[in-house]
Amino acid sequence: LGTPGFISFLGVIVGPRMYTVTAWESPEDVERLRRSEPHREATARFYGDGLAAGGQTGVWAPLRLNGMWVRCPDCGTMA
C-alpha cells in the first residue's frame, strides 16, 4: 500500500474465480512494483506452490474514457 504511485485495490470473488485489480498513477509505477522484492516473492509463490490454477496479468492504460450513459426511468432515453 505504501508503494509510490499506488491508488487503489479491488479484490472480487465470482464463483470459484478470484480477481485482483489495482489502479496506479502511471504504467511506470507498475514496472517499479514489478522490480520490488515483495512482488518477486509473491510471483515465486504464485508460480511455485500451487496457489492458483491459472492467471492472467496485464497493464491497461485508457486511450479515451467517455462519459457514462444512463437510461432515464421516466422516458427511457439514454442520456
Short mmCIF file of N, CA and C in Angstrom, two decimals:
data_model
loop_
_atom_site.label_atom_id
_atom_site.label_comp_id
_atom_site.label_asym_id
_atom_site.label_seq_id
_atom_site.Cartn_x
_atom_site.Cartn_y
_atom_site.Cartn_z
N LEU A 1 0.82 -1.21 0.00
CA LEU A 1 0.00 0.00 0.00
C LEU A 1 0.85 1.25 0.00
N GLY A 2 2.08 1.18 0.47
CA GLY A 2 2.94 2.34 0.52
C GLY A 2 3.77 2.54 -0.73
N THR A 3 3.54 1.74 -1.75
CA THR A 3 4.33 1.85 -2.98
C THR A 3 3.99 3.15 -3.71
N PRO A 4 5.01 3.91 -4.12
CA PRO A 4 4.74 5.15 -4.85
C PRO A 4 3.90 4.90 -6.10
N GLY A 5 2.91 5.74 -6.32
CA GLY A 5 2.04 5.65 -7.49
C GLY A 5 0.81 4.79 -7.30
N PHE A 6 0.73 4.03 -6.20
CA PHE A 6 -0.42 3.18 -5.94
C PHE A 6 -1.64 4.03 -5.61
N ILE A 7 -2.77 3.73 -6.24
CA ILE A 7 -4.01 4.46 -5.98
C ILE A 7 -5.00 3.61 -5.19
N SER A 8 -5.31 2.40 -5.71
CA SER A 8 -6.37 1.63 -5.07
C SER A 8 -6.28 0.16 -5.46
N PHE A 9 -7.02 -0.67 -4.75
CA PHE A 9 -7.06 -2.12 -4.95
C PHE A 9 -8.52 -2.58 -4.91
N LEU A 10 -8.84 -3.56 -5.75
CA LEU A 10 -10.15 -4.18 -5.74
C LEU A 10 -9.96 -5.69 -5.82
N GLY A 11 -10.53 -6.41 -4.88
CA GLY A 11 -10.49 -7.87 -4.90
C GLY A 11 -11.91 -8.39 -5.00
N VAL A 12 -12.16 -9.31 -5.95
CA VAL A 12 -13.51 -9.81 -6.20
C VAL A 12 -13.47 -11.33 -6.32
N ILE A 13 -14.47 -11.98 -5.76
CA ILE A 13 -14.63 -13.42 -5.93
C ILE A 13 -15.95 -13.65 -6.67
N VAL A 14 -15.86 -14.36 -7.79
CA VAL A 14 -17.04 -14.71 -8.59
C VAL A 14 -17.00 -16.22 -8.75
N GLY A 15 -17.87 -16.92 -8.02
CA GLY A 15 -17.82 -18.38 -8.04
C GLY A 15 -16.46 -18.85 -7.59
N PRO A 16 -15.82 -19.74 -8.37
CA PRO A 16 -14.51 -20.24 -7.99
C PRO A 16 -13.35 -19.33 -8.44
N ARG A 17 -13.68 -18.21 -9.05
CA ARG A 17 -12.62 -17.33 -9.59
C ARG A 17 -12.39 -16.14 -8.68
N MET A 18 -11.12 -15.74 -8.59
CA MET A 18 -10.73 -14.57 -7.81
C MET A 18 -10.05 -13.57 -8.74
N TYR A 19 -10.43 -12.31 -8.61
CA TYR A 19 -9.87 -11.25 -9.44
C TYR A 19 -9.24 -10.19 -8.56
N THR A 20 -8.11 -9.69 -9.00
CA THR A 20 -7.45 -8.58 -8.33
C THR A 20 -7.23 -7.49 -9.36
N VAL A 21 -7.67 -6.29 -9.06
CA VAL A 21 -7.45 -5.15 -9.94
C VAL A 21 -6.83 -4.05 -9.09
N THR A 22 -5.75 -3.47 -9.59
CA THR A 22 -5.13 -2.35 -8.90
C THR A 22 -5.08 -1.15 -9.83
N ALA A 23 -5.12 0.03 -9.25
CA ALA A 23 -5.04 1.27 -10.03
C ALA A 23 -3.74 1.98 -9.65
N TRP A 24 -3.06 2.49 -10.67
CA TRP A 24 -1.77 3.16 -10.49
C TRP A 24 -1.78 4.49 -11.21
N GLU A 25 -0.95 5.39 -10.76
CA GLU A 25 -0.86 6.71 -11.39
C GLU A 25 -0.28 6.62 -12.80
N SER A 26 0.61 5.66 -13.06
CA SER A 26 1.20 5.53 -14.39
C SER A 26 1.68 4.11 -14.62
N PRO A 27 1.84 3.68 -15.88
CA PRO A 27 2.40 2.36 -16.16
C PRO A 27 3.81 2.20 -15.60
N GLU A 28 4.55 3.28 -15.50
CA GLU A 28 5.91 3.22 -14.95
C GLU A 28 5.89 2.81 -13.47
N ASP A 29 4.84 3.22 -12.74
CA ASP A 29 4.72 2.82 -11.35
C ASP A 29 4.53 1.30 -11.24
N VAL A 30 3.80 0.72 -12.18
CA VAL A 30 3.61 -0.73 -12.20
C VAL A 30 4.95 -1.42 -12.42
N GLU A 31 5.74 -0.91 -13.33
CA GLU A 31 7.06 -1.50 -13.59
C GLU A 31 7.95 -1.42 -12.36
N ARG A 32 7.88 -0.34 -11.64
CA ARG A 32 8.67 -0.18 -10.41
C ARG A 32 8.24 -1.26 -9.40
N LEU A 33 6.94 -1.48 -9.27
CA LEU A 33 6.45 -2.52 -8.37
C LEU A 33 6.96 -3.89 -8.80
N ARG A 34 6.92 -4.18 -10.08
CA ARG A 34 7.34 -5.49 -10.58
C ARG A 34 8.79 -5.80 -10.25
N ARG A 35 9.62 -4.79 -10.09
CA ARG A 35 11.02 -4.99 -9.76
C ARG A 35 11.28 -5.09 -8.25
N SER A 36 10.25 -4.91 -7.45
CA SER A 36 10.41 -4.91 -5.99
C SER A 36 10.52 -6.33 -5.45
N GLU A 37 11.19 -6.46 -4.31
CA GLU A 37 11.35 -7.77 -3.68
C GLU A 37 10.02 -8.39 -3.25
N PRO A 38 9.09 -7.64 -2.63
CA PRO A 38 7.81 -8.26 -2.29
C PRO A 38 7.06 -8.83 -3.50
N HIS A 39 7.15 -8.13 -4.63
CA HIS A 39 6.48 -8.63 -5.84
C HIS A 39 7.17 -9.88 -6.35
N ARG A 40 8.49 -9.91 -6.32
CA ARG A 40 9.22 -11.11 -6.74
C ARG A 40 8.84 -12.31 -5.87
N GLU A 41 8.72 -12.08 -4.56
CA GLU A 41 8.34 -13.16 -3.65
C GLU A 41 6.92 -13.66 -3.95
N ALA A 42 6.00 -12.73 -4.18
CA ALA A 42 4.61 -13.12 -4.50
C ALA A 42 4.55 -13.87 -5.82
N THR A 43 5.32 -13.43 -6.80
CA THR A 43 5.35 -14.10 -8.10
C THR A 43 5.89 -15.52 -7.96
N ALA A 44 6.95 -15.68 -7.18
CA ALA A 44 7.52 -17.01 -6.96
C ALA A 44 6.50 -17.93 -6.29
N ARG A 45 5.74 -17.41 -5.36
CA ARG A 45 4.71 -18.21 -4.69
C ARG A 45 3.60 -18.59 -5.67
N PHE A 46 3.17 -17.63 -6.48
CA PHE A 46 2.11 -17.89 -7.46
C PHE A 46 2.51 -19.02 -8.41
N TYR A 47 3.73 -18.95 -8.95
CA TYR A 47 4.17 -19.95 -9.92
C TYR A 47 4.66 -21.24 -9.27
N GLY A 48 5.04 -21.18 -7.99
CA GLY A 48 5.74 -22.31 -7.41
C GLY A 48 4.95 -23.29 -6.58
N ASP A 49 3.96 -22.87 -5.81
CA ASP A 49 3.41 -23.79 -4.82
C ASP A 49 1.95 -24.16 -5.01
N GLY A 50 1.44 -24.02 -6.20
CA GLY A 50 0.05 -24.42 -6.43
C GLY A 50 -0.97 -23.47 -5.83
N LEU A 51 -0.60 -22.22 -5.60
CA LEU A 51 -1.50 -21.23 -5.04
C LEU A 51 -2.74 -21.03 -5.91
N ALA A 52 -2.56 -21.09 -7.23
CA ALA A 52 -3.66 -20.83 -8.16
C ALA A 52 -3.65 -21.84 -9.30
N ALA A 53 -4.81 -22.05 -9.89
CA ALA A 53 -4.92 -22.94 -11.03
C ALA A 53 -4.55 -22.24 -12.33
N GLY A 54 -4.55 -20.92 -12.33
CA GLY A 54 -4.23 -20.15 -13.53
C GLY A 54 -4.26 -18.67 -13.22
N GLY A 55 -3.96 -17.88 -14.21
CA GLY A 55 -4.00 -16.45 -14.00
C GLY A 55 -3.66 -15.69 -15.27
N GLN A 56 -3.93 -14.42 -15.24
CA GLN A 56 -3.62 -13.54 -16.35
C GLN A 56 -3.18 -12.21 -15.77
N THR A 57 -2.16 -11.64 -16.35
CA THR A 57 -1.71 -10.33 -15.90
C THR A 57 -1.68 -9.38 -17.09
N GLY A 58 -1.68 -8.11 -16.81
CA GLY A 58 -1.59 -7.12 -17.87
C GLY A 58 -1.65 -5.73 -17.30
N VAL A 59 -1.34 -4.78 -18.14
CA VAL A 59 -1.43 -3.37 -17.77
C VAL A 59 -2.35 -2.71 -18.79
N TRP A 60 -3.42 -2.16 -18.30
CA TRP A 60 -4.38 -1.46 -19.17
C TRP A 60 -4.21 0.03 -18.97
N ALA A 61 -4.06 0.75 -20.05
CA ALA A 61 -3.96 2.21 -20.00
C ALA A 61 -5.06 2.77 -20.89
N PRO A 62 -5.93 3.62 -20.34
CA PRO A 62 -7.05 4.13 -21.14
C PRO A 62 -6.59 5.08 -22.24
N LEU A 63 -7.10 4.86 -23.41
CA LEU A 63 -6.86 5.79 -24.51
C LEU A 63 -7.87 6.93 -24.45
N ARG A 64 -9.12 6.56 -24.16
CA ARG A 64 -10.17 7.57 -24.02
C ARG A 64 -11.26 6.99 -23.14
N LEU A 65 -11.66 7.72 -22.13
CA LEU A 65 -12.77 7.31 -21.28
C LEU A 65 -13.94 8.25 -21.54
N ASN A 66 -15.00 7.72 -22.11
CA ASN A 66 -16.19 8.52 -22.39
C ASN A 66 -17.06 8.61 -21.14
N GLY A 67 -18.00 9.52 -21.16
CA GLY A 67 -18.94 9.64 -20.06
C GLY A 67 -19.84 8.43 -19.96
N MET A 68 -20.46 8.25 -18.82
CA MET A 68 -21.36 7.12 -18.60
C MET A 68 -22.77 7.47 -19.07
N TRP A 69 -23.40 6.57 -19.80
CA TRP A 69 -24.76 6.74 -20.27
C TRP A 69 -25.71 6.09 -19.27
N VAL A 70 -26.81 6.77 -18.98
CA VAL A 70 -27.81 6.26 -18.04
C VAL A 70 -29.19 6.41 -18.67
N ARG A 71 -30.00 5.36 -18.58
CA ARG A 71 -31.34 5.43 -19.13
C ARG A 71 -32.29 6.14 -18.17
N CYS A 72 -33.03 7.10 -18.68
CA CYS A 72 -34.00 7.84 -17.89
C CYS A 72 -35.16 6.90 -17.53
N PRO A 73 -35.47 6.75 -16.24
CA PRO A 73 -36.54 5.84 -15.85
C PRO A 73 -37.93 6.32 -16.29
N ASP A 74 -38.07 7.63 -16.58
CA ASP A 74 -39.38 8.17 -16.97
C ASP A 74 -39.66 8.01 -18.46
N CYS A 75 -38.65 8.39 -19.31
CA CYS A 75 -38.91 8.38 -20.76
C CYS A 75 -38.15 7.28 -21.50
N GLY A 76 -37.20 6.60 -20.83
CA GLY A 76 -36.47 5.51 -21.48
C GLY A 76 -35.33 5.94 -22.37
N THR A 77 -35.06 7.25 -22.46
CA THR A 77 -33.98 7.77 -23.30
C THR A 77 -32.63 7.64 -22.59
N MET A 78 -31.62 7.28 -23.36
CA MET A 78 -30.25 7.25 -22.81
C MET A 78 -29.71 8.67 -22.78
N ALA A 79 -29.19 9.07 -21.68
CA ALA A 79 -28.65 10.43 -21.55
C ALA A 79 -27.33 10.40 -20.79
#
